[in-house]
PDB file of C-alpha atoms and ligand atoms in Angstrom:
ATOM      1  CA  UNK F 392     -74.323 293.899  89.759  1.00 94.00           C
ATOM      2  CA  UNK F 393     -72.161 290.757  88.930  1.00 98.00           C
ATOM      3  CA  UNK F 394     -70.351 290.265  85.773  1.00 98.00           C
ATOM      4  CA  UNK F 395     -68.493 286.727  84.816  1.00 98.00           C
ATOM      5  CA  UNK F 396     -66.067 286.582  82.457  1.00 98.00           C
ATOM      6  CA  UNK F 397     -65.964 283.052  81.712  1.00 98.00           C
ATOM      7  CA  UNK F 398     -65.883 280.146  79.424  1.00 98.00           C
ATOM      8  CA  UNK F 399     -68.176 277.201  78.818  1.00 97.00           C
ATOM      9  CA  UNK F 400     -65.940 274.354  79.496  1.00 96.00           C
ATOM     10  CA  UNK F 401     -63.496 275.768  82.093  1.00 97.00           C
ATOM     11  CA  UNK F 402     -62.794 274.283  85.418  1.00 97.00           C
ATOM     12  CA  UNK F 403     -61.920 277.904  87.306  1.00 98.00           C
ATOM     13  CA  UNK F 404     -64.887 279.304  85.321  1.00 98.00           C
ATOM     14  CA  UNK F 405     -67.359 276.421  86.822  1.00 98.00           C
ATOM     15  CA  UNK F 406     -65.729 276.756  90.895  1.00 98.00           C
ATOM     16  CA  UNK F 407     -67.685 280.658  90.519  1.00 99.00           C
ATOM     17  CA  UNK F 408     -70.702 279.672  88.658  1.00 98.00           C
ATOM     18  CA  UNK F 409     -71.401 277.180  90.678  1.00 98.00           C
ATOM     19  CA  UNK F 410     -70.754 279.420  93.774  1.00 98.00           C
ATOM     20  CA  UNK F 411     -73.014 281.881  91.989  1.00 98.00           C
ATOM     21  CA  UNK F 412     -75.987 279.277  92.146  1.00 98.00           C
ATOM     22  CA  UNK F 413     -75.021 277.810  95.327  1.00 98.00           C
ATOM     23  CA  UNK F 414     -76.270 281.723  96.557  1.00 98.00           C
ATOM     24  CA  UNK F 415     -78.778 282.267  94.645  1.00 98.00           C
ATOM     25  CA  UNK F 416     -77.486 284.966  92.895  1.00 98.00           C
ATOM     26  CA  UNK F 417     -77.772 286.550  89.077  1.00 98.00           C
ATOM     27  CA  UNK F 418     -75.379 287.235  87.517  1.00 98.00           C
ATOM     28  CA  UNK F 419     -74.648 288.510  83.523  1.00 98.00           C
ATOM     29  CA  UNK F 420     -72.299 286.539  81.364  1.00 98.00           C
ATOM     30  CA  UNK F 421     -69.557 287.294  79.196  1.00 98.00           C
ATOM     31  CA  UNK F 422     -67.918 284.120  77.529  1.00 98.00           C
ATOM     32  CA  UNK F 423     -64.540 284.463  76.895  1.00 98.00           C
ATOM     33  CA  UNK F 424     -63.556 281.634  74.223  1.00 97.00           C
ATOM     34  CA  UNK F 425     -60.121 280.549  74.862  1.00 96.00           C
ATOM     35  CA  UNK F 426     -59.581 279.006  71.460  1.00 93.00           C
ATOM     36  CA  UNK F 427     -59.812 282.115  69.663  1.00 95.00           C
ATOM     37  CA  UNK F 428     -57.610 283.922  72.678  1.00 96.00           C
ATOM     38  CA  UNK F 429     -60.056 286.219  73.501  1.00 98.00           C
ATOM     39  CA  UNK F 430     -58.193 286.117  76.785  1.00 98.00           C
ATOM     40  CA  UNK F 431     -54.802 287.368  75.795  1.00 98.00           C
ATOM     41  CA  UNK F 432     -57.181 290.171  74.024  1.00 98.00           C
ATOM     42  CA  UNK F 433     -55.564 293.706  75.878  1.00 97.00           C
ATOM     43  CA  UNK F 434     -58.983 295.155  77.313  1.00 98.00           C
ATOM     44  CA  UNK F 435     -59.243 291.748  78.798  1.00 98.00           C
ATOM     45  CA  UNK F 436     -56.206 291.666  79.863  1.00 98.00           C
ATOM     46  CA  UNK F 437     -56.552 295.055  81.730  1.00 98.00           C
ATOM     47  CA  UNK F 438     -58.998 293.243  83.727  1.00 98.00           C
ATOM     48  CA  UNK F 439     -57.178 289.532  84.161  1.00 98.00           C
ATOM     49  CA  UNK F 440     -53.227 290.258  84.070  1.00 97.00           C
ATOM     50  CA  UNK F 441     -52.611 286.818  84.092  1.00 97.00           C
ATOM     51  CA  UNK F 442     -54.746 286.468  80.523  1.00 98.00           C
ATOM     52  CA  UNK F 443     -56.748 283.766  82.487  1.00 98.00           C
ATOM     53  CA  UNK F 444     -60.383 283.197  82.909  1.00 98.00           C
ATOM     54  CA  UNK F 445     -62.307 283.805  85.614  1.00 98.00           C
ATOM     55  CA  UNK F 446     -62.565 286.955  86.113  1.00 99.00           C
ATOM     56  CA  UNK F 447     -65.254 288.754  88.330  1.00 99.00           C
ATOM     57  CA  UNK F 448     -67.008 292.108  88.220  1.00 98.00           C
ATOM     58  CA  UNK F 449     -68.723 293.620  91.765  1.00 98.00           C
ATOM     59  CA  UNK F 450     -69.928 296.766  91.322  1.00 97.00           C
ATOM     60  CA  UNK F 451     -66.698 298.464  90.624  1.00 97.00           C
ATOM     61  CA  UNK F 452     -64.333 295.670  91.994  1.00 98.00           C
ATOM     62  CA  UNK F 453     -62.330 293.492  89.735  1.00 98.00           C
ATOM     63  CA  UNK F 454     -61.310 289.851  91.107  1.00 98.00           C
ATOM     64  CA  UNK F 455     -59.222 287.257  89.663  1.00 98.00           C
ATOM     65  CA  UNK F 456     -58.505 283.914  90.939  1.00 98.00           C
ATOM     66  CA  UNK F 457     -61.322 281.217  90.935  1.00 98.00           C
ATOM     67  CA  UNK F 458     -60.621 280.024  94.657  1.00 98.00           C
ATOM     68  CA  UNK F 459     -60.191 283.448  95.483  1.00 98.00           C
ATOM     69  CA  UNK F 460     -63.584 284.588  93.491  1.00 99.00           C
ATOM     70  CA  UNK F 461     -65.288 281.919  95.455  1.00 99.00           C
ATOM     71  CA  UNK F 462     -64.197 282.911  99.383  1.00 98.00           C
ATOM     72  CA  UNK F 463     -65.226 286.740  98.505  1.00 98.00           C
ATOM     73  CA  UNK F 464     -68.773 285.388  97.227  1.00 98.00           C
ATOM     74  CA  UNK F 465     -69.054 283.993 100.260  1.00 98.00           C
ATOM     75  CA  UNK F 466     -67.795 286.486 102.356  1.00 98.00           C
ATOM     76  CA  UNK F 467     -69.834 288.716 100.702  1.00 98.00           C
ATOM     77  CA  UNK F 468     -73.260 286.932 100.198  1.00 98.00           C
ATOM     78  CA  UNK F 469     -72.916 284.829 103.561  1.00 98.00           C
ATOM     79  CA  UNK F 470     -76.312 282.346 102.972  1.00 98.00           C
ATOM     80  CA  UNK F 471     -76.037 280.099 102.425  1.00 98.00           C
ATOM     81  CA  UNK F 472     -72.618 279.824 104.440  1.00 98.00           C
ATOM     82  CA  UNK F 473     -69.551 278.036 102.282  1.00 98.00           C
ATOM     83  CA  UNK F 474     -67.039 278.160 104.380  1.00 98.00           C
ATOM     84  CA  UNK F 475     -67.212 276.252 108.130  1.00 97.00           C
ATOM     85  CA  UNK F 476     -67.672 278.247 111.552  1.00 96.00           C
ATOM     86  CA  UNK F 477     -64.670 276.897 112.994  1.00 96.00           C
ATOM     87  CA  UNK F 478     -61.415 278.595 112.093  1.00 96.00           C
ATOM     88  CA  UNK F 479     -59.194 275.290 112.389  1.00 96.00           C
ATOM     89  CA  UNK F 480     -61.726 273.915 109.273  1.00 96.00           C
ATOM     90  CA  UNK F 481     -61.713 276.925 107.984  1.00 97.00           C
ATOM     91  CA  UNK F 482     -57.925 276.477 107.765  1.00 97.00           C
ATOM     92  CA  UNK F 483     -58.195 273.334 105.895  1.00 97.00           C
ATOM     93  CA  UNK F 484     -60.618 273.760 103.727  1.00 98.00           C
ATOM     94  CA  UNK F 485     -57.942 276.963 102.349  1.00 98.00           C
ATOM     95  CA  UNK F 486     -55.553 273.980 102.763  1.00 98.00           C
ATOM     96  CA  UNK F 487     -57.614 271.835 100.035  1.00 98.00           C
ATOM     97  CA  UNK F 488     -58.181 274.493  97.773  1.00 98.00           C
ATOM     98  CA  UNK F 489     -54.352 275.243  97.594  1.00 98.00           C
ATOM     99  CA  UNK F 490     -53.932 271.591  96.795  1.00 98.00           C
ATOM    100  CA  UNK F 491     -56.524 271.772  94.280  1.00 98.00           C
ATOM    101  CA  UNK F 492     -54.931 274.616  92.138  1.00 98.00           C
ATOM    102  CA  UNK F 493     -51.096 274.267  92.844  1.00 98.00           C
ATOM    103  CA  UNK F 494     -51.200 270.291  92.486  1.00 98.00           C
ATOM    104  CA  UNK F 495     -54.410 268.776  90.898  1.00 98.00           C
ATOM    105  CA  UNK F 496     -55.057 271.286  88.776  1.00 97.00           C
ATOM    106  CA  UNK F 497     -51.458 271.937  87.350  1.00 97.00           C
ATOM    107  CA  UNK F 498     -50.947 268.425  86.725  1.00 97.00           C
ATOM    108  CA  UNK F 499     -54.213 267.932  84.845  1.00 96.00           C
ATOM    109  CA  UNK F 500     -53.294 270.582  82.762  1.00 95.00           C
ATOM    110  CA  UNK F 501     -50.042 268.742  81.464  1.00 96.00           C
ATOM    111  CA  UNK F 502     -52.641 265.666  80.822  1.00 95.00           C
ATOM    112  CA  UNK F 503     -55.302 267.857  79.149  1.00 93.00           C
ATOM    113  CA  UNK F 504     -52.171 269.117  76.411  1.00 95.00           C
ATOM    114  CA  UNK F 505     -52.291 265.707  74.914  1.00 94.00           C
ATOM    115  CA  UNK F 506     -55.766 264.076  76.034  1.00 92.00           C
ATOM    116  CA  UNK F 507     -57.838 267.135  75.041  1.00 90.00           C
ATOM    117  CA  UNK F 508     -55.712 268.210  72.026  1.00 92.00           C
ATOM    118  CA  UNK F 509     -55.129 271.838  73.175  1.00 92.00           C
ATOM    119  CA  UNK F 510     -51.789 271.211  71.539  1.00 94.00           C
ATOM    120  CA  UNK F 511     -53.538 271.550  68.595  1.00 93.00           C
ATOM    121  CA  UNK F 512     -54.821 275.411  68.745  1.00 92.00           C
ATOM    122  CA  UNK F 513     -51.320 275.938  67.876  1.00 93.00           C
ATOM    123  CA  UNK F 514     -51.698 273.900  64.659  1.00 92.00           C
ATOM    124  CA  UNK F 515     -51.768 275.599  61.234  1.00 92.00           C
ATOM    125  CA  UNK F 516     -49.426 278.451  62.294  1.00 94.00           C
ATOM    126  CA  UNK F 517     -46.205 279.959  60.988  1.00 95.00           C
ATOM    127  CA  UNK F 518     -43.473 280.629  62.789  1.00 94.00           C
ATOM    128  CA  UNK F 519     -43.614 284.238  63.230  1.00 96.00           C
ATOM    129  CA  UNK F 520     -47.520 283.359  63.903  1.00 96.00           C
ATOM    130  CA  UNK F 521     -47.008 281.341  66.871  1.00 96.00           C
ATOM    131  CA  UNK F 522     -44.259 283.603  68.527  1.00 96.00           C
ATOM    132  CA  UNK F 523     -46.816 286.329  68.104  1.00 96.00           C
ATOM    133  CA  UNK F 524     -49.190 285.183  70.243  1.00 96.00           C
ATOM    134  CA  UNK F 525     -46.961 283.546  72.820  1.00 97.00           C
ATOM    135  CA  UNK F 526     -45.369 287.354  72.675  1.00 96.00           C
ATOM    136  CA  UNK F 527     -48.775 288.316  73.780  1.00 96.00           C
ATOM    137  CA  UNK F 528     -48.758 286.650  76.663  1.00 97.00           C
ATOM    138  CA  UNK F 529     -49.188 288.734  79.376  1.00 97.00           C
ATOM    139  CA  UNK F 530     -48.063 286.089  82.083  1.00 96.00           C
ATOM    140  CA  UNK F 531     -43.932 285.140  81.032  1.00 96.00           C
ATOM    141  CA  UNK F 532     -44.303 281.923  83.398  1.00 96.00           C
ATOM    142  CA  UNK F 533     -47.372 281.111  81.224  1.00 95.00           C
ATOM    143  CA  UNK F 534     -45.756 281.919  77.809  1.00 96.00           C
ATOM    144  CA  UNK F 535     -42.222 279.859  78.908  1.00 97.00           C
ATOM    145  CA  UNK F 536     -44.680 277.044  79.704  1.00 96.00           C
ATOM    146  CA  UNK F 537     -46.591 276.881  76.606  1.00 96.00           C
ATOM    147  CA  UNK F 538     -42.792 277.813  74.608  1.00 96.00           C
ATOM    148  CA  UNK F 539     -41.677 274.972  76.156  1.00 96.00           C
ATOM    149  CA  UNK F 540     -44.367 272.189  75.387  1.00 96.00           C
ATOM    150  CA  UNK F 541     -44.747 273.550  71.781  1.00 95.00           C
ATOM    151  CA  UNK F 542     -40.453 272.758  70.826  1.00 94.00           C
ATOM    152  CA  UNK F 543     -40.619 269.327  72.984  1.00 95.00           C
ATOM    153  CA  UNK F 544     -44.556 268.286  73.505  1.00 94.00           C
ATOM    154  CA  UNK F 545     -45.530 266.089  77.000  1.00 96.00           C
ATOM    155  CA  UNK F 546     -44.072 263.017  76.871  1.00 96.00           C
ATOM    156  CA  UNK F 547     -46.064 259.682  78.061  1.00 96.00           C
ATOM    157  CA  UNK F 548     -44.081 259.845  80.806  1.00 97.00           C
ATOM    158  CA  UNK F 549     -44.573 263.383  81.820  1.00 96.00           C
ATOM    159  CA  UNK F 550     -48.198 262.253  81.387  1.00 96.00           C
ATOM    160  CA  UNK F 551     -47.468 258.801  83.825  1.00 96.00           C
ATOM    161  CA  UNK F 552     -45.841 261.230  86.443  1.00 97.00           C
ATOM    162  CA  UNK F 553     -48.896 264.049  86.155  1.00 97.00           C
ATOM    163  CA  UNK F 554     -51.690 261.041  86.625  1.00 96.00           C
ATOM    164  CA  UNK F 555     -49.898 259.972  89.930  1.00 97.00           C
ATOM    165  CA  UNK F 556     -49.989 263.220  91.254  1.00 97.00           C
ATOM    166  CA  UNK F 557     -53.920 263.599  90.739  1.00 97.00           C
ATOM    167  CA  UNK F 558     -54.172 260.353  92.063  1.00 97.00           C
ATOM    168  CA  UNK F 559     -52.190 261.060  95.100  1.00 98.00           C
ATOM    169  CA  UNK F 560     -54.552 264.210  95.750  1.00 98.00           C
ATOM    170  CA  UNK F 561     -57.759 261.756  95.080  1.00 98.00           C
ATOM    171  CA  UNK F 562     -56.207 259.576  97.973  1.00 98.00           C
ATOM    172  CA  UNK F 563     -55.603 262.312 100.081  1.00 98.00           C
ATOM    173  CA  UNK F 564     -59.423 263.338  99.460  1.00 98.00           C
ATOM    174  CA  UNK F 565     -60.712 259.084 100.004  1.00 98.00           C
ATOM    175  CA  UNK F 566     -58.613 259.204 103.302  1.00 98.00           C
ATOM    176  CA  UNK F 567     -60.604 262.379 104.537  1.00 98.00           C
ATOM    177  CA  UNK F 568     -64.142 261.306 103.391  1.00 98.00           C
ATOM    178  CA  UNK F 569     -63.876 257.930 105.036  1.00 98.00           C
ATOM    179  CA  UNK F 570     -64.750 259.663 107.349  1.00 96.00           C
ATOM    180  CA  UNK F 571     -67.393 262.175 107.213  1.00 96.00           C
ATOM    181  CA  UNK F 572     -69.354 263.169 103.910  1.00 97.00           C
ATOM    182  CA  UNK F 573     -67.271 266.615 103.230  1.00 98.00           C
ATOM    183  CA  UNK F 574     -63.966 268.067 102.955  1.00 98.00           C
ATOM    184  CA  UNK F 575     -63.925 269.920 105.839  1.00 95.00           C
ATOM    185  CA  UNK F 576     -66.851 270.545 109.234  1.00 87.00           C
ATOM    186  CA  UNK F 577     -70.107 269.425 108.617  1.00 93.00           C
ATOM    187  CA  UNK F 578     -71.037 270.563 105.661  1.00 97.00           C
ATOM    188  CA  UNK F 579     -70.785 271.337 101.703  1.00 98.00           C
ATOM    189  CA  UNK F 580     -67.760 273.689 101.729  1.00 98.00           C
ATOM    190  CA  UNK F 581     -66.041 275.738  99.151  1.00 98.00           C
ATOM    191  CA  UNK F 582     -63.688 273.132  99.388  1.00 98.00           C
ATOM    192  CA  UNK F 583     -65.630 270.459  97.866  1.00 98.00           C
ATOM    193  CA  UNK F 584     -66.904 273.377  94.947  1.00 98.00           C
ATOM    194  CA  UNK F 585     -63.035 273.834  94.224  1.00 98.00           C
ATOM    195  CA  UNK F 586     -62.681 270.652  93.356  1.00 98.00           C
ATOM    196  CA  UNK F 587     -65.450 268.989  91.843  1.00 98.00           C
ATOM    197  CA  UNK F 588     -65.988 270.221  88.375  1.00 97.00           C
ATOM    198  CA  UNK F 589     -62.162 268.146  88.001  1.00 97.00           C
ATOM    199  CA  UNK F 590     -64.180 265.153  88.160  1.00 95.00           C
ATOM    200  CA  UNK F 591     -65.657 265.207  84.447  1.00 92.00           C
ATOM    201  CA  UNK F 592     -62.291 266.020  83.255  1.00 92.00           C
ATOM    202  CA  UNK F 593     -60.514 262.818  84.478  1.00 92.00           C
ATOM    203  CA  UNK F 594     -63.278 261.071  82.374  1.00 85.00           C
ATOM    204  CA  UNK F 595     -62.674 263.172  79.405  1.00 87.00           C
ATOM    205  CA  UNK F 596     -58.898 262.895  79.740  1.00 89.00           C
ATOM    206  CA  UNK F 597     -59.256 259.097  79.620  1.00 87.00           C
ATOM    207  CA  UNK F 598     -58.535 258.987  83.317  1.00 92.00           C
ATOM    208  CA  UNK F 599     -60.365 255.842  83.540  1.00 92.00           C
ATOM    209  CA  UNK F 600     -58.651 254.365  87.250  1.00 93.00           C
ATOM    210  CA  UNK F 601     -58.871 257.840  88.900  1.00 96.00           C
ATOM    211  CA  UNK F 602     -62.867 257.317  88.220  1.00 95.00           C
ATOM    212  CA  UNK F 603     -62.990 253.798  89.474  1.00 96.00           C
ATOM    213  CA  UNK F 604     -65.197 254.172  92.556  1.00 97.00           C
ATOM    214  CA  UNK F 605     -64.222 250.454  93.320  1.00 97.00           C
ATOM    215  CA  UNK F 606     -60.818 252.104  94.630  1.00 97.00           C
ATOM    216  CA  UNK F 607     -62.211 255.056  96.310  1.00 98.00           C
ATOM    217  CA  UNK F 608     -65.923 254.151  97.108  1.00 98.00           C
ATOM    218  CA  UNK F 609     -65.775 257.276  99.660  1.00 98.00           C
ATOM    219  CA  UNK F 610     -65.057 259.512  97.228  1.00 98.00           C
ATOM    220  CA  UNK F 611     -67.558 257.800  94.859  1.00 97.00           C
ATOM    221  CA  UNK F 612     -70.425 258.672  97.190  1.00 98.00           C
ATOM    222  CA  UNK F 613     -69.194 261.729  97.614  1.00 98.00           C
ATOM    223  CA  UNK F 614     -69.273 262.401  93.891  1.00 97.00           C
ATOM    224  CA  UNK F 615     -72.932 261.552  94.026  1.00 97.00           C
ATOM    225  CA  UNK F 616     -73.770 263.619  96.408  1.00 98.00           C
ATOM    226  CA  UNK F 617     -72.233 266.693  94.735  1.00 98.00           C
ATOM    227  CA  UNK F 618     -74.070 266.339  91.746  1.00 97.00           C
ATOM    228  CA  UNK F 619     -77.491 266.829  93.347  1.00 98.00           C
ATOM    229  CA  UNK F 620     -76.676 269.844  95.186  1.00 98.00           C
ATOM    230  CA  UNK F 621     -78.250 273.327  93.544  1.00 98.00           C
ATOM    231  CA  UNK F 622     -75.182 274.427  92.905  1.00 98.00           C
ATOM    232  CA  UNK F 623     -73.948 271.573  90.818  1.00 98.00           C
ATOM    233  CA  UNK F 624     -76.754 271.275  89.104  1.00 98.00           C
ATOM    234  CA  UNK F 625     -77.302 274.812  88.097  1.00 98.00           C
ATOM    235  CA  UNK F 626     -73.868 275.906  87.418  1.00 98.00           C
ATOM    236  CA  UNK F 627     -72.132 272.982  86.092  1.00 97.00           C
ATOM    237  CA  UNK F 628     -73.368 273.075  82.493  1.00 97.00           C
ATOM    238  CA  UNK F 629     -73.079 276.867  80.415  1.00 97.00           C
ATOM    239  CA  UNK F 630     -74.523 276.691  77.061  1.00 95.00           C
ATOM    240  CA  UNK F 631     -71.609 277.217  74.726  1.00 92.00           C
ATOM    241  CA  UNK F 632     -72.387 280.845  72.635  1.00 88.00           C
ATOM    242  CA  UNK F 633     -73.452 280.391  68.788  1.00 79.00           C
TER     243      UNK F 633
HETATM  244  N1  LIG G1059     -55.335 280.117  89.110  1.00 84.45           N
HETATM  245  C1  LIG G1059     -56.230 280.602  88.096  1.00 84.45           C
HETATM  246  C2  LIG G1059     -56.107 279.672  86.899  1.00 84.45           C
HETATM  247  C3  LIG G1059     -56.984 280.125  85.755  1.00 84.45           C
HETATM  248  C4  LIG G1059     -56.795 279.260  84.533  1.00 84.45           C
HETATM  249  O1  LIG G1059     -55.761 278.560  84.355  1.00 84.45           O
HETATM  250  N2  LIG G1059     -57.806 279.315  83.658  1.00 84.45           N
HETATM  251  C5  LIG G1059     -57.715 278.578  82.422  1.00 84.45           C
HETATM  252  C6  LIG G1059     -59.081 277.934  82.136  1.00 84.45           C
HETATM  253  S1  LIG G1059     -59.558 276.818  83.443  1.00 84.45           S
HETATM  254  C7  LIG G1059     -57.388 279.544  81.295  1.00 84.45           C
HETATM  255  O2  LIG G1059     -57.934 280.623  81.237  1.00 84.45           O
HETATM  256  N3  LIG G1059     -56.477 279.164  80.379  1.00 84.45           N
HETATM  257  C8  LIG G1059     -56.087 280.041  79.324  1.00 84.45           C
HETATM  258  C9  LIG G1059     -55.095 279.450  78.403  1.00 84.45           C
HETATM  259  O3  LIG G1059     -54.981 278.228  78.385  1.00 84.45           O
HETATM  260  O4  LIG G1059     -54.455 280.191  77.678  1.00 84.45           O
HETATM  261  C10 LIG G1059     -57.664 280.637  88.649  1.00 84.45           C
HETATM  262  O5  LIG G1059     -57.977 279.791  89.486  1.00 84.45           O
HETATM  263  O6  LIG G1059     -58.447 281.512  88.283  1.00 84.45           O
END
């Protein structure tokens, strides 16, 4: 049995689900809404230490760590295969996904403060409120990070500097697919699953020249082929709960 703590609208939470459809397999949901903190909640907690979504449930095996979530799916349910046969792509696509979380997805997440208003779950608090819940953090790099953005905010130019860094990633990515259609060997890897539920966001962050496909037609076309495969199209969307 496979349990998902997830939410709707989260980029970790979509790498797994659509993993989960790429392999056919069901799976029972439990959304997690970050807005109310269900995630800093302590029985979650017990199960995500970081007081992060994803968070998987084999059998009796807890996993956190969407890129992580992913390569044991895979290992585990090998068919259709995700990762390539040959251990020198294998090593790159691991390569990508790094770049994914520790660069692209850091840096959107400094853009997302301001673009997507998360600034302003904070709004409407006292004091003693806010330091409650940023007490409650279970992670203290997570809680100095959101300490820190609450007493100065992200500046336009923090914002300027985070942009460039997607956009050097998205180069990185239009080098590669110049030439061949995937990330890494011949086919769809996890590599390309890590990635691609960023896409939307750079459109809903007001991203606008890292989704001009004029500048990076390869990665345009790759973009189009990702959202026809099963796995995209299955796993993408999650109704949000009542
Ligand atoms: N490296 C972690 C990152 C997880 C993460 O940052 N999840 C976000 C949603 S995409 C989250 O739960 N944020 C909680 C918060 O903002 O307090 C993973 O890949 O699972």
């Amino acid at each position: 049995m496979i349990k998902l703590y997830h939410m709707h609208t989260s980029t970790c939470s979509k790498r797994v689900r659509i993993t989960l459809a790429e392999k056919n397999l069901e799976w029972e949901s439990v959304h997690i809404d970050l807005a109310k903190r269900e995630q800093i909640e302590p029985d979650y907690v017990k199960l995500n230490p970081n007081g992060v979504v994803p968070t998987l449930i084999h059998g009796d095996r807890v996993l956190n760590e969407s890129n992580v979530i992913i390569q044991y799916l895979d290992e585990v349910f090998p068919e259709p295969p995700l990762t390539p046969p040959d251990p020198y792509d294998r090593a790159q696509m691991r390569i990508w996904m790094d770049i994914f979380e520790h660069r692209l997805h850091k840096n959107i997440n400094i853009v997302s403060w301001v673009r997507q208003e998360r600034y302003k779950r904070w709004e409407n608090m006292s004091e003693n409120e806010v330091e409650e819940v940023l007490n409650k953090q279970p992670s203290p790099e997570r809680r100095e990070l959101f300490r820190k953005r609450l007493a100065n905010g992200v500046s336009q130019e923090d914002i300027e500097f985070a942009e460039a860094r997607v956009a050097d990633v998205l180069d990185l990515m239009e080098d590669r697919l110049n030439s061949g259609p995937w990330l890494c060997g011949d086919a769809m890897s996890l590599a390309d699953i890590s990635v691609v539920p960023f896409i939307e966001r750079f459109e809903a962050n007001k991203m606008s020249k890292l989704v001009d496909w004029v500048l990076r037609p390869s990665l345009g076309n790759w973009w189009q082929r990702m959202q026809h495969t099963k796995g995209y199209k299955e796993g993408f969307y999650f109704p949000p709960p009542d």
